[in-house]
XYZ file of N, CA and C in Angstrom:
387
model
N -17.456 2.968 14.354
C -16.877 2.388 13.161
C -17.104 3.371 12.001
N -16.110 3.673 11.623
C -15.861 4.352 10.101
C -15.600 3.977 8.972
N -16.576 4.506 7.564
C -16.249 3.526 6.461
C -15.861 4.601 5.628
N -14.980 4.023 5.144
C -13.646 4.377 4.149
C -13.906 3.736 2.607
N -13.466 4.394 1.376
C -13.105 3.915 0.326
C -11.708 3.707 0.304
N -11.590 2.652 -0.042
C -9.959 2.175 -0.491
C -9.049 2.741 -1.768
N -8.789 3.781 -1.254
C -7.984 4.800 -2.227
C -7.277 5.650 -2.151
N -5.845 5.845 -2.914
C -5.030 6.881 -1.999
C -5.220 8.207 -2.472
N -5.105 9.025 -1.421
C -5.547 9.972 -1.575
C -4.257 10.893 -0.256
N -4.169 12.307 -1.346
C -3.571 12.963 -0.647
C -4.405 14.664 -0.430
N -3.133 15.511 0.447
C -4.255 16.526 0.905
C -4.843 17.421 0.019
N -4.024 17.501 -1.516
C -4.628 18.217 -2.320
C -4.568 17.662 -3.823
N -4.124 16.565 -3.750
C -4.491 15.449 -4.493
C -4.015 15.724 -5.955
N -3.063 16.718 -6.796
C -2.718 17.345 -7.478
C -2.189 16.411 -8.801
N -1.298 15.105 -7.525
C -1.433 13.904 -9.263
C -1.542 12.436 -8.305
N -2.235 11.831 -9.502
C -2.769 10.565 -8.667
C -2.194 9.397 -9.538
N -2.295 8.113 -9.428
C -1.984 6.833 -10.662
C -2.239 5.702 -9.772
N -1.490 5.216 -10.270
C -2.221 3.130 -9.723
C -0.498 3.444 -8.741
N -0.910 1.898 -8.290
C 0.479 1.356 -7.929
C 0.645 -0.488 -8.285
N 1.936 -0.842 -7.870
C 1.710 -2.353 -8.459
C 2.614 -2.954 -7.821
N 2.509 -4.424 -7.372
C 3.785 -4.705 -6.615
C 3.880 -6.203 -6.473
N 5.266 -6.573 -6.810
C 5.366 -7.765 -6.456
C 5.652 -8.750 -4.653
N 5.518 -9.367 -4.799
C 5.574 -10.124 -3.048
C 6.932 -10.165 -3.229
N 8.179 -10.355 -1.689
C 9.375 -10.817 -1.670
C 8.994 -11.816 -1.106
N 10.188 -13.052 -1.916
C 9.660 -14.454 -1.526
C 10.337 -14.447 -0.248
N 11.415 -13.992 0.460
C 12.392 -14.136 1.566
C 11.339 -13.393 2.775
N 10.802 -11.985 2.839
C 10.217 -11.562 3.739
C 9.583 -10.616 2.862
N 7.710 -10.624 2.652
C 7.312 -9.768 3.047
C 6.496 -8.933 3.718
N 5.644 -7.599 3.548
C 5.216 -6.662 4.608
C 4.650 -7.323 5.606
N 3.538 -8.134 5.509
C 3.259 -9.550 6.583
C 4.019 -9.673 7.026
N 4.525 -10.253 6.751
C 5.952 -11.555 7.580
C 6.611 -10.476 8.555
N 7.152 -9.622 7.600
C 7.859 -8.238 8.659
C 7.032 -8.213 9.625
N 5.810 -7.839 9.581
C 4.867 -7.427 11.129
C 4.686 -8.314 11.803
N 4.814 -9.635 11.267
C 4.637 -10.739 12.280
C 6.185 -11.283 12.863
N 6.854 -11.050 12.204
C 8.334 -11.535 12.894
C 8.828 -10.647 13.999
N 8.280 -9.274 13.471
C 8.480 -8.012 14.769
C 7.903 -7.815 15.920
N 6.550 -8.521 15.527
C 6.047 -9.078 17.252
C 4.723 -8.199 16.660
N 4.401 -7.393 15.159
C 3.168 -6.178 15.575
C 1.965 -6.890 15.293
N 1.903 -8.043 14.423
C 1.056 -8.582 13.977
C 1.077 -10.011 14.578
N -0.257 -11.109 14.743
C -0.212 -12.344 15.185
C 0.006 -13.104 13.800
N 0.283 -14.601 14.063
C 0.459 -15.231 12.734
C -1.052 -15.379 11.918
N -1.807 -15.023 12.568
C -3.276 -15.763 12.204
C -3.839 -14.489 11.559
N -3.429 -13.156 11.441
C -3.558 -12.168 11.067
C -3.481 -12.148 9.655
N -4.535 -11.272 8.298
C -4.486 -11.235 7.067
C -4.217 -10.140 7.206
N -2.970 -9.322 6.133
C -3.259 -7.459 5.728
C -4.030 -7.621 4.590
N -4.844 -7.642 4.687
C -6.043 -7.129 2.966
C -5.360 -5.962 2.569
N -4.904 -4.533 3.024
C -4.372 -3.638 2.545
C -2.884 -2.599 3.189
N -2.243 -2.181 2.215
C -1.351 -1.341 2.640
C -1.536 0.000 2.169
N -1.255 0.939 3.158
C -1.367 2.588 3.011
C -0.003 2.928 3.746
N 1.018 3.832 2.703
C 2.034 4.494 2.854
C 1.597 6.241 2.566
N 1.963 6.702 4.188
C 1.810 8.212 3.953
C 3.540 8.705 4.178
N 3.667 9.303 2.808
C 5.150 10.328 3.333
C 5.037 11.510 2.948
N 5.580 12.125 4.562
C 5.514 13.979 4.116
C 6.694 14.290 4.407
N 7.406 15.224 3.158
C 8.334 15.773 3.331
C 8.480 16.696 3.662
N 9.599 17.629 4.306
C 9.912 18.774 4.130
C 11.174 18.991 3.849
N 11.186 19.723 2.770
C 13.176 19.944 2.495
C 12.867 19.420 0.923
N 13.851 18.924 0.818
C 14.506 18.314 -0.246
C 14.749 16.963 -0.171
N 14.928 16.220 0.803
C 15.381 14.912 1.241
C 13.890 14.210 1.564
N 13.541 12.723 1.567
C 12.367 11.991 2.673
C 13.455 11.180 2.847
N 14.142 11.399 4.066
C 15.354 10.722 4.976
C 14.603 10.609 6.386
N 13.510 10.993 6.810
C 12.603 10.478 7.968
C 11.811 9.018 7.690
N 11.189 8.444 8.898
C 10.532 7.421 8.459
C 9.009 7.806 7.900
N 8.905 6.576 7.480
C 7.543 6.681 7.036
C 5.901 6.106 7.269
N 5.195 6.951 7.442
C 3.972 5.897 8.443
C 3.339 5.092 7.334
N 3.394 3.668 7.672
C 2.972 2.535 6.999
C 1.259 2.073 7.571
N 0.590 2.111 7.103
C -0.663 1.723 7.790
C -1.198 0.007 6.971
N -0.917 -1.120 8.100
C -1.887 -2.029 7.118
C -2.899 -2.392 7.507
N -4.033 -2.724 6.988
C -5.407 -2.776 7.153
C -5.657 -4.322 7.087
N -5.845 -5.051 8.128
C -5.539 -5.486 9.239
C -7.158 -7.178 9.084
N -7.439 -8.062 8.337
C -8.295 -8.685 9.159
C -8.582 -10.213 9.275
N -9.619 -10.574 9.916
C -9.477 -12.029 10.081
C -9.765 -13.027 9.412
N -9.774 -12.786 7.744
C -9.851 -13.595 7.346
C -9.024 -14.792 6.302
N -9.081 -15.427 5.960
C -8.097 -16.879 5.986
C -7.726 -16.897 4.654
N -6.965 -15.408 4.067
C -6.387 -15.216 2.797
C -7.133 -14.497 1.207
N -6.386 -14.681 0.408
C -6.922 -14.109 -0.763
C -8.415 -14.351 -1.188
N -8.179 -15.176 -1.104
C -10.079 -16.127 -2.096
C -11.261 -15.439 -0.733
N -10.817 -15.848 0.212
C -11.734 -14.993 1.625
C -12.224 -13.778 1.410
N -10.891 -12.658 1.114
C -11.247 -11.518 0.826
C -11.710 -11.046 -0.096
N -11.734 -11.664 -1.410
C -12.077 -11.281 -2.653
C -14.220 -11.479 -2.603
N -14.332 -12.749 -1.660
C -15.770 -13.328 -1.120
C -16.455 -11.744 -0.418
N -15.541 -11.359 0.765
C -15.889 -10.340 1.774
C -16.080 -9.506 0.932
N -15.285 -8.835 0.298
C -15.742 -7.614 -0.568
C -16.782 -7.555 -1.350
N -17.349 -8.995 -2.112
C -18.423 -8.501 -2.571
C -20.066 -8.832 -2.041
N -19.304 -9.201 -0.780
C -20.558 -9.261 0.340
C -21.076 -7.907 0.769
N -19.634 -6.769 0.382
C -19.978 -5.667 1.693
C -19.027 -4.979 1.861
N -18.813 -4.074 2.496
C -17.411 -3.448 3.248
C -16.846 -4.534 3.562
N -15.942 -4.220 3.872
C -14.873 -5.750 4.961
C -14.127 -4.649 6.025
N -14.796 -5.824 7.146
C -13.669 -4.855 8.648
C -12.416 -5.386 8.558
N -11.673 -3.940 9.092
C -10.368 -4.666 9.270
C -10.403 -3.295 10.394
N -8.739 -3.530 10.462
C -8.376 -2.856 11.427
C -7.617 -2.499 11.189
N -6.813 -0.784 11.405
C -5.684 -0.055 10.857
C -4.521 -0.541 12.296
N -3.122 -1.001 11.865
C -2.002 -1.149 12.493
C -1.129 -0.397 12.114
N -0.590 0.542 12.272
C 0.406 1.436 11.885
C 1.661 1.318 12.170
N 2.560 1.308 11.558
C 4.215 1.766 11.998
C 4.736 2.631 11.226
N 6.383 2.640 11.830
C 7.202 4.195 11.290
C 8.248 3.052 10.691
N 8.401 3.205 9.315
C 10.024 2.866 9.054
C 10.449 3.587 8.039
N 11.829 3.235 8.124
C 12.823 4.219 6.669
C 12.136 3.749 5.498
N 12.166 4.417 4.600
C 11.497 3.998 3.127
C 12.366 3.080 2.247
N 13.426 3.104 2.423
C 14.156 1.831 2.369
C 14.319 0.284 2.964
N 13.297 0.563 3.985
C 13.000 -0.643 4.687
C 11.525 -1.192 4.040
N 10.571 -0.197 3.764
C 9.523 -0.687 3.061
C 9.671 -1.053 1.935
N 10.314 -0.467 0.996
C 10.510 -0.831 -0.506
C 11.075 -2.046 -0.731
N 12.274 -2.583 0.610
C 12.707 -3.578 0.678
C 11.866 -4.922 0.943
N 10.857 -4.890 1.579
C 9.994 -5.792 1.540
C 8.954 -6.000 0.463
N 9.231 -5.757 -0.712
C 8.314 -5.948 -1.974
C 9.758 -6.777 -3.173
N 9.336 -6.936 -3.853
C 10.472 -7.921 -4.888
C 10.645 -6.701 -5.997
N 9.447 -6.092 -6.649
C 9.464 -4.871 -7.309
C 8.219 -4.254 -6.800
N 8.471 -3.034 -7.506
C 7.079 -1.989 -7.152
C 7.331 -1.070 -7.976
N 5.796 -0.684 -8.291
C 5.881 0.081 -9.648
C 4.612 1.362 -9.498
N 5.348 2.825 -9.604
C 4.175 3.584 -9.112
C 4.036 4.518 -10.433
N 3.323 4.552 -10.933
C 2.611 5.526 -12.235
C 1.167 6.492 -11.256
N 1.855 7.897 -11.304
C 0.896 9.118 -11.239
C 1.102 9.773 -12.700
N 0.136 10.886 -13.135
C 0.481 12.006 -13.888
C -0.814 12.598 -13.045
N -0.517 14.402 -13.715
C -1.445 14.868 -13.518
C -3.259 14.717 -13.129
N -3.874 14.808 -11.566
C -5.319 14.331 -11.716
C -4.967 13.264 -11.913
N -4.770 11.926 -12.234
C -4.402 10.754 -12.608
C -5.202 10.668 -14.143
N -4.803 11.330 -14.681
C -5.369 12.267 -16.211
C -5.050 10.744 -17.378
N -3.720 9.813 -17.052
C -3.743 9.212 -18.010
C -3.867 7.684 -17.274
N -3.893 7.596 -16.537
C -4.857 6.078 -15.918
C -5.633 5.297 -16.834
N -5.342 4.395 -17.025
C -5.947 3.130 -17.537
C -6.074 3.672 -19.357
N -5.008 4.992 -20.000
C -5.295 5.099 -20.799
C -3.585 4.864 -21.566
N -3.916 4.158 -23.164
C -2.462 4.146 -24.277
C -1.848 5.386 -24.100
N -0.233 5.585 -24.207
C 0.477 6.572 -24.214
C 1.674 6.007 -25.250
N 1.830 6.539 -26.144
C 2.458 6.323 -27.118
C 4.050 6.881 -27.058
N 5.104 5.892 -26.653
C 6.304 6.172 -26.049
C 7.275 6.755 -27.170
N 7.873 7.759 -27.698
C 8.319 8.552 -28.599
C 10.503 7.637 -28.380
N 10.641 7.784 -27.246
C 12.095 7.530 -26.890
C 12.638 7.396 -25.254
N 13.170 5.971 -25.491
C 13.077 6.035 -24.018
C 14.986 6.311 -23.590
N 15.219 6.877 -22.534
C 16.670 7.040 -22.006
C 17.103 6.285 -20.981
């Protein structure tokens, strides 16, 4: 067993930021893995990890989705587990188009800059287009 911090991280990590996302009320990332046969119904994802590597100009390949995977019986559970401790889960991975993932969120909202240099800090918006 390997313990991990929950954070994304890439190979040279050059700009970093939060991410944010709303649930789709029709299907989401859950529901997808459980309607597809990858996940059981009794299954929680506590977390999602999207790795995409490009090459070219295009990310027209799929994309490896990792969700972190465990048994316990929803939000209020996990929020308990975490400050008990690590929390096990278990990594489940799949490949889909990035249009298929984005599609299972209602919105999603990703802020990097540089180092993640302006994270959690005021930025004073001059003009927007």
């Amino acid at each position: 067993m390997v313990t991990e911090t929950f954070t994304a991280a890439a190979q040279h990590g050059h700009i970093k930021g939060t991410a944010s996302a709303d649930r789709h009320e029709v299907e989401d990332f859950a529901d997808y893995l459980k309607r597809t046969g990858v996940l059981a119904n009794s299954d929680f994802v506590a977390g999602i990890e999207l790795v995409s590597v490009t090459q070219g100009d295009e990310q027209n390949a799929d994309v490896a989705v990792t969700a972190l995977v465990c048994d316990l019986a929803g939000r209020e559970a996990l929020a308990k587990a975490v400050e008990a401790g690590p929390v096990k889960v278990r990594k489940v991975s799949v490949a889909m188009p990035l249009h298929t993932f984005f599609g299972l969120f209602k919105r999603f909202s990703i802020k990097i800059s540089p180092g993640g240099l302006l994270d959690g800090h005021q930025i004073l918006i001059e003009s927007s287009l």
